[in-house]
Amino acid sequence: MTRENALERRLERDWGAIDAQHVASGRRLMDRAWVRHWHDELEAMNSGKRGRPYRFPRSLVRFASRLRSSSRLGLRRLQGALASLLGSFGLEAPDYTTLRKRLLLDEDELTVPRSKEHVLTINSTGLAVSRRGEWLRGRNRGFVKLHAAVDVASGAFASYVVTDERTGDARLLPTLVRQAQESLDGRVVKVLADAAYDARANFDFLDLQGIEAGINVRRRANAKMQGGSMARSRVVREIKRVGVEVWKCEHGYSDRWTIERTFGGFKRMFDDAISSRSLDTMRSEIERNVIAYNAMLLN
């Protein structure tokens, strides 16, 4: 895409609708329906429970988790914010220890788009491990990678995996597609990905699943079959016959850029640096952010 075309597309956007979407996402984040159902939810949670009863409903924990992610609050600041908010309703607020335990134990669920058929686009993005620079883990702290499958129609995350920077992209395509198939209410009909995912195993996997493979192949790709099915060879032959630009147009390859917009929105909302230190806590932080992003986009 040329610079002139990019500028033209930017000017054609409905900025009023985009602004309204941002306002709506803020309203969804601050939805306080859990206040109205506080006592009923606790009664249901504690029904038949042995040991110490729950004092705070799961919906409050989900709200706290999403508020923490979107506002980038530490637990102490989150404790103070909840104390101020809940105090206005005459409700008790959880302390630091309770927040820490419940945020670890009460896993939030990823809100996913609903449709009869889904087109997914797959890619990964790097997230810095510190806002103070990368030279904190030994000599080079590096970064972590968020691998994701994004629903083209909604721009929401359909599945995700967090790894260190040494993990290759291609090997995770089957995992992302399987996770998406389990969570989505509808069939995955097409997967779009760039040449980093050009592997015979990925073409074979999608062929077995009955999913169209919109994966671009590397330059000078060989159409010879070297084990596996003919799935990759068919794509290579088609690209050589019609040309890569025609192939991209016929298979809707331009929709692959949906994931770049999603990554961009995700990083603008939560920053592109992780405050946690160990890989496990980094995974938890990124997972909370992904869940919060979908919740504000779809709920």
Coordinates of C-alpha atoms in Angstrom, one line a residue:
M1 CA 0.0 0.0 0.0
T2 CA 1.4 3.4 -1.0
R3 CA 1.6 6.3 1.4
E4 CA -1.1 8.2 -0.6
N5 CA -3.5 5.2 -0.4
A6 CA -2.8 4.8 3.3
L7 CA -3.6 8.5 3.9
E8 CA -6.8 8.2 1.8
R9 CA -8.0 5.2 3.8
R10 CA -7.3 7.1 7.0
L11 CA -9.3 10.1 5.9
E12 CA -12.2 7.8 4.8
R13 CA -12.6 6.4 8.3
D14 CA -15.7 7.2 10.3
W15 CA -14.0 8.9 13.2
G16 CA -17.3 9.7 14.9
A17 CA -18.1 5.9 15.0
I18 CA -14.5 5.1 16.2
D19 CA -14.8 7.7 19.0
A20 CA -18.2 6.2 20.0
Q21 CA -16.6 2.7 20.2
H22 CA -13.9 4.0 22.6
V23 CA -16.6 5.6 24.8
A24 CA -18.7 2.4 24.7
S25 CA -15.6 0.3 25.7
G26 CA -15.0 2.6 28.7
R27 CA -18.6 2.2 29.8
R28 CA -18.4 -1.6 29.5
L29 CA -15.2 -1.6 31.6
M30 CA -16.9 0.4 34.4
D31 CA -20.2 -1.6 34.2
R32 CA -21.1 -2.2 37.9
A33 CA -23.8 -4.8 37.4
W34 CA -21.9 -6.9 40.0
V35 CA -23.0 -4.5 42.7
R36 CA -26.7 -5.3 42.1
H37 CA -26.0 -9.1 42.2
W38 CA -23.4 -9.0 45.0
H39 CA -25.4 -10.9 47.7
D40 CA -27.1 -13.3 45.3
E41 CA -23.8 -14.3 43.7
L42 CA -22.1 -14.9 47.1
E43 CA -25.0 -17.0 48.2
A44 CA -24.7 -19.2 45.1
M45 CA -20.9 -19.4 45.4
N46 CA -21.1 -20.5 49.1
S47 CA -23.9 -22.9 48.7
G48 CA -22.5 -26.3 49.8
K49 CA -19.0 -24.9 50.1
R50 CA -16.8 -26.4 52.9
G51 CA -14.5 -24.3 54.8
R52 CA -14.3 -20.5 55.0
P53 CA -17.0 -18.9 52.8
Y54 CA -16.2 -16.5 50.0
R55 CA -16.5 -12.8 51.0
F56 CA -16.2 -11.3 47.5
P57 CA -18.1 -12.4 44.3
R58 CA -16.2 -13.6 41.2
S59 CA -17.7 -10.8 39.2
L60 CA -15.9 -8.3 41.5
V61 CA -12.6 -10.1 40.9
R62 CA -13.2 -10.0 37.1
F63 CA -13.9 -6.3 37.3
A64 CA -10.8 -5.7 39.5
S65 CA -8.7 -7.7 37.0
R66 CA -9.9 -5.7 34.0
L67 CA -9.6 -2.4 35.8
R68 CA -6.0 -3.2 36.8
S69 CA -5.1 -4.2 33.2
S70 CA -6.7 -1.2 31.5
S71 CA -5.4 1.4 34.1
R72 CA -2.0 -0.3 34.7
L73 CA -2.5 -0.3 38.4
G74 CA -0.3 -2.0 41.0
L75 CA -2.1 -4.1 43.6
R76 CA -1.8 -1.4 46.3
R77 CA -3.3 1.2 44.0
L78 CA -6.0 -1.2 42.9
Q79 CA -6.8 -1.8 46.6
G80 CA -7.2 1.9 47.1
A81 CA -9.3 2.4 44.0
L82 CA -11.7 -0.5 45.0
A83 CA -11.9 0.8 48.6
S84 CA -13.0 4.2 47.3
L85 CA -15.5 2.7 44.8
L86 CA -17.0 0.1 47.0
G87 CA -17.2 2.4 50.0
S88 CA -19.6 4.6 48.0
F89 CA -22.0 1.6 47.8
G90 CA -21.5 0.7 51.5
L91 CA -19.6 -2.5 50.5
E92 CA -16.4 -3.9 52.0
A93 CA -13.4 -3.9 49.8
P94 CA -10.8 -6.7 49.6
D95 CA -7.4 -6.1 51.1
Y96 CA -4.0 -6.6 49.3
T97 CA -3.6 -10.3 50.3
T98 CA -7.1 -11.2 49.3
L99 CA -6.8 -9.4 45.9
R100 CA -3.5 -11.1 45.2
K101 CA -4.9 -14.6 46.0
R102 CA -8.2 -14.2 44.2
L103 CA -6.6 -12.6 41.0
L104 CA -4.4 -15.7 40.8
L105 CA -7.1 -18.3 41.6
D106 CA -10.2 -16.9 39.9
E107 CA -9.3 -17.2 36.2
D108 CA -11.3 -14.9 34.0
E109 CA -12.6 -16.3 30.7
L110 CA -11.8 -15.0 27.3
T111 CA -14.9 -13.3 25.7
V112 CA -15.0 -14.5 22.0
P113 CA -17.0 -13.4 19.0
R114 CA -20.0 -15.4 17.9
S115 CA -20.7 -16.3 14.3
K116 CA -21.6 -19.3 12.1
E117 CA -18.2 -19.1 10.3
H118 CA -14.9 -17.5 11.3
V119 CA -11.9 -16.4 9.3
L120 CA -8.8 -16.2 11.4
T121 CA -5.5 -14.4 10.9
I122 CA -2.5 -15.5 12.8
N123 CA 0.7 -13.7 13.7
S124 CA 2.9 -12.8 16.7
T125 CA 4.2 -9.6 18.3
G126 CA 7.0 -8.9 20.7
L127 CA 6.4 -7.3 24.1
A128 CA 9.3 -5.7 25.9
V129 CA 10.0 -7.0 29.4
S130 CA 10.6 -3.6 31.0
R131 CA 9.8 0.1 30.2
R132 CA 13.3 0.8 31.5
G133 CA 15.0 -1.1 28.6
E134 CA 15.8 -4.7 27.7
W135 CA 19.1 -5.0 29.7
L136 CA 17.7 -6.3 32.9
R137 CA 17.6 -10.1 32.5
G138 CA 21.3 -11.0 32.9
R139 CA 23.0 -9.1 30.2
N140 CA 20.1 -9.0 27.8
R141 CA 16.6 -9.4 29.2
G142 CA 15.0 -9.7 25.7
F143 CA 11.3 -9.8 25.2
V144 CA 8.3 -12.1 25.3
K145 CA 6.1 -13.0 22.3
L146 CA 2.3 -13.0 22.1
H147 CA 1.2 -15.4 19.4
A148 CA -2.4 -14.9 18.5
A149 CA -5.3 -15.9 16.3
V150 CA -7.6 -12.9 15.6
D151 CA -11.2 -13.1 14.3
V152 CA -11.2 -11.0 11.1
A153 CA -14.8 -9.9 11.4
S154 CA -14.6 -8.5 14.9
G155 CA -10.8 -7.9 15.4
A156 CA -11.0 -9.8 18.7
F157 CA -8.6 -12.4 20.0
A158 CA -9.8 -16.0 19.3
S159 CA -6.8 -17.7 20.9
Y160 CA -3.4 -16.8 22.2
V161 CA -0.1 -18.3 23.5
V162 CA 2.7 -16.5 25.3
T163 CA 6.3 -17.7 24.9
D164 CA 9.8 -16.4 25.2
E165 CA 11.6 -14.8 22.3
R166 CA 13.2 -18.0 21.1
T167 CA 10.0 -19.8 20.1
G168 CA 9.4 -19.9 16.4
D169 CA 6.0 -18.8 14.9
A170 CA 5.2 -21.6 12.5
R171 CA 5.1 -24.4 15.1
L172 CA 2.3 -22.7 17.0
L173 CA -0.3 -22.4 14.2
P174 CA -2.0 -25.8 15.0
T175 CA -2.2 -24.9 18.7
L176 CA -3.8 -21.5 18.0
V177 CA -6.3 -23.0 15.6
R178 CA -7.3 -25.8 17.9
Q179 CA -7.8 -23.4 20.8
A180 CA -9.9 -21.2 18.6
Q181 CA -12.0 -24.1 17.4
E182 CA -12.7 -25.0 21.1
S183 CA -13.7 -21.5 22.2
L184 CA -15.5 -20.1 19.1
D185 CA -19.2 -20.7 18.6
G186 CA -18.9 -21.4 14.9
R187 CA -16.7 -23.1 12.4
V188 CA -13.2 -21.9 11.4
V189 CA -13.3 -21.8 7.5
K190 CA -10.1 -20.0 6.7
V191 CA -6.7 -19.1 8.2
L192 CA -4.6 -16.3 6.9
A193 CA -0.9 -16.0 7.7
D194 CA 2.3 -14.7 6.2
A195 CA 5.3 -16.7 4.9
A196 CA 6.7 -17.2 8.5
Y197 CA 4.0 -19.9 8.8
D198 CA 4.9 -21.5 5.5
A199 CA 5.5 -25.1 6.7
R200 CA 4.1 -28.3 5.1
A201 CA 2.9 -29.5 8.5
N202 CA 0.7 -26.4 8.8
F203 CA -0.8 -26.9 5.3
D204 CA -1.4 -30.6 6.1
F205 CA -3.0 -29.7 9.4
L206 CA -5.4 -27.2 7.9
D207 CA -6.2 -29.6 5.0
L208 CA -7.2 -32.3 7.5
Q209 CA -9.4 -29.9 9.4
G210 CA -11.2 -28.8 6.2
I211 CA -9.9 -25.2 6.6
E212 CA -8.8 -23.1 3.7
A213 CA -5.1 -22.2 4.0
G214 CA -4.5 -18.5 3.1
I215 CA -0.8 -18.8 3.9
N216 CA 1.6 -17.0 1.7
V217 CA 4.6 -19.1 0.7
R218 CA 8.2 -18.1 0.6
R219 CA 9.8 -16.8 -2.6
R220 CA 11.0 -19.5 -4.9
A221 CA 8.9 -22.1 -3.1
N222 CA 9.2 -25.6 -4.5
A223 CA 5.9 -27.2 -5.5
K224 CA 7.4 -30.7 -5.2
M225 CA 5.7 -33.0 -2.7
Q226 CA 8.2 -34.1 0.0
G227 CA 6.0 -36.1 2.3
G228 CA 2.6 -35.2 3.7
S229 CA -0.3 -34.2 1.5
M230 CA -0.6 -32.1 -1.6
A231 CA -2.0 -29.1 0.3
R232 CA 1.1 -26.9 0.1
S233 CA 2.0 -27.9 -3.4
R234 CA -1.5 -26.8 -4.6
V235 CA -1.0 -23.4 -3.2
V236 CA 2.5 -23.0 -4.7
R237 CA 1.3 -24.0 -8.1
E238 CA -1.7 -21.7 -7.9
I239 CA 0.5 -18.7 -7.0
K240 CA 2.9 -19.5 -9.8
R241 CA 0.1 -19.8 -12.3
V242 CA -1.9 -16.6 -11.4
G243 CA 0.8 -14.5 -9.7
V244 CA 1.0 -13.7 -6.0
E245 CA -1.0 -10.4 -6.2
V246 CA -4.0 -12.1 -7.9
W247 CA -3.8 -15.0 -5.4
K248 CA -3.9 -12.6 -2.5
C249 CA -6.9 -10.8 -4.0
E250 CA -8.8 -14.1 -4.7
H251 CA -8.2 -15.4 -1.2
G252 CA -8.8 -12.2 0.8
Y253 CA -5.2 -12.1 2.0
S254 CA -5.5 -8.3 2.7
D255 CA -7.7 -9.3 5.7
R256 CA -4.5 -10.5 7.4
W257 CA -3.8 -6.9 8.4
T258 CA -6.7 -7.2 10.9
I259 CA -4.3 -8.7 13.4
E260 CA -1.9 -5.8 13.0
R261 CA -4.7 -3.4 13.9
T262 CA -5.6 -5.6 16.9
F263 CA -1.9 -5.7 18.1
G264 CA -1.8 -1.9 17.6
G265 CA -4.9 -1.3 19.6
F266 CA -3.7 -3.8 22.3
K267 CA -0.4 -2.0 22.7
R268 CA -2.0 1.4 22.8
M269 CA -4.3 0.2 25.5
F270 CA -1.9 -1.7 27.7
D271 CA 1.6 -0.4 26.5
D272 CA 4.1 -2.7 24.8
A273 CA 6.1 -3.4 27.9
I274 CA 5.5 -5.9 30.7
S275 CA 6.0 -5.0 34.3
S276 CA 6.2 -8.5 35.6
R277 CA 9.6 -10.2 36.1
S278 CA 9.3 -14.0 35.8
L279 CA 8.0 -15.7 32.7
D280 CA 5.0 -17.2 34.6
T281 CA 3.9 -13.8 35.9
M282 CA 4.5 -12.2 32.5
R283 CA 2.2 -14.8 31.0
S284 CA -0.5 -14.0 33.6
E285 CA -0.2 -10.3 33.0
I286 CA -0.5 -10.7 29.2
E287 CA -3.4 -13.1 29.6
R288 CA -5.2 -10.6 31.8
N289 CA -4.7 -7.9 29.3
V290 CA -5.9 -10.0 26.4
I291 CA -9.1 -10.9 28.3
A292 CA -9.6 -7.3 29.2
Y293 CA -9.2 -6.2 25.6
N294 CA -11.8 -8.6 24.3
A295 CA -14.2 -7.8 27.2
M296 CA -14.1 -4.1 26.3
L297 CA -14.4 -4.8 22.6
L298 CA -17.2 -7.4 22.7
N299 CA -19.2 -7.2 25.9

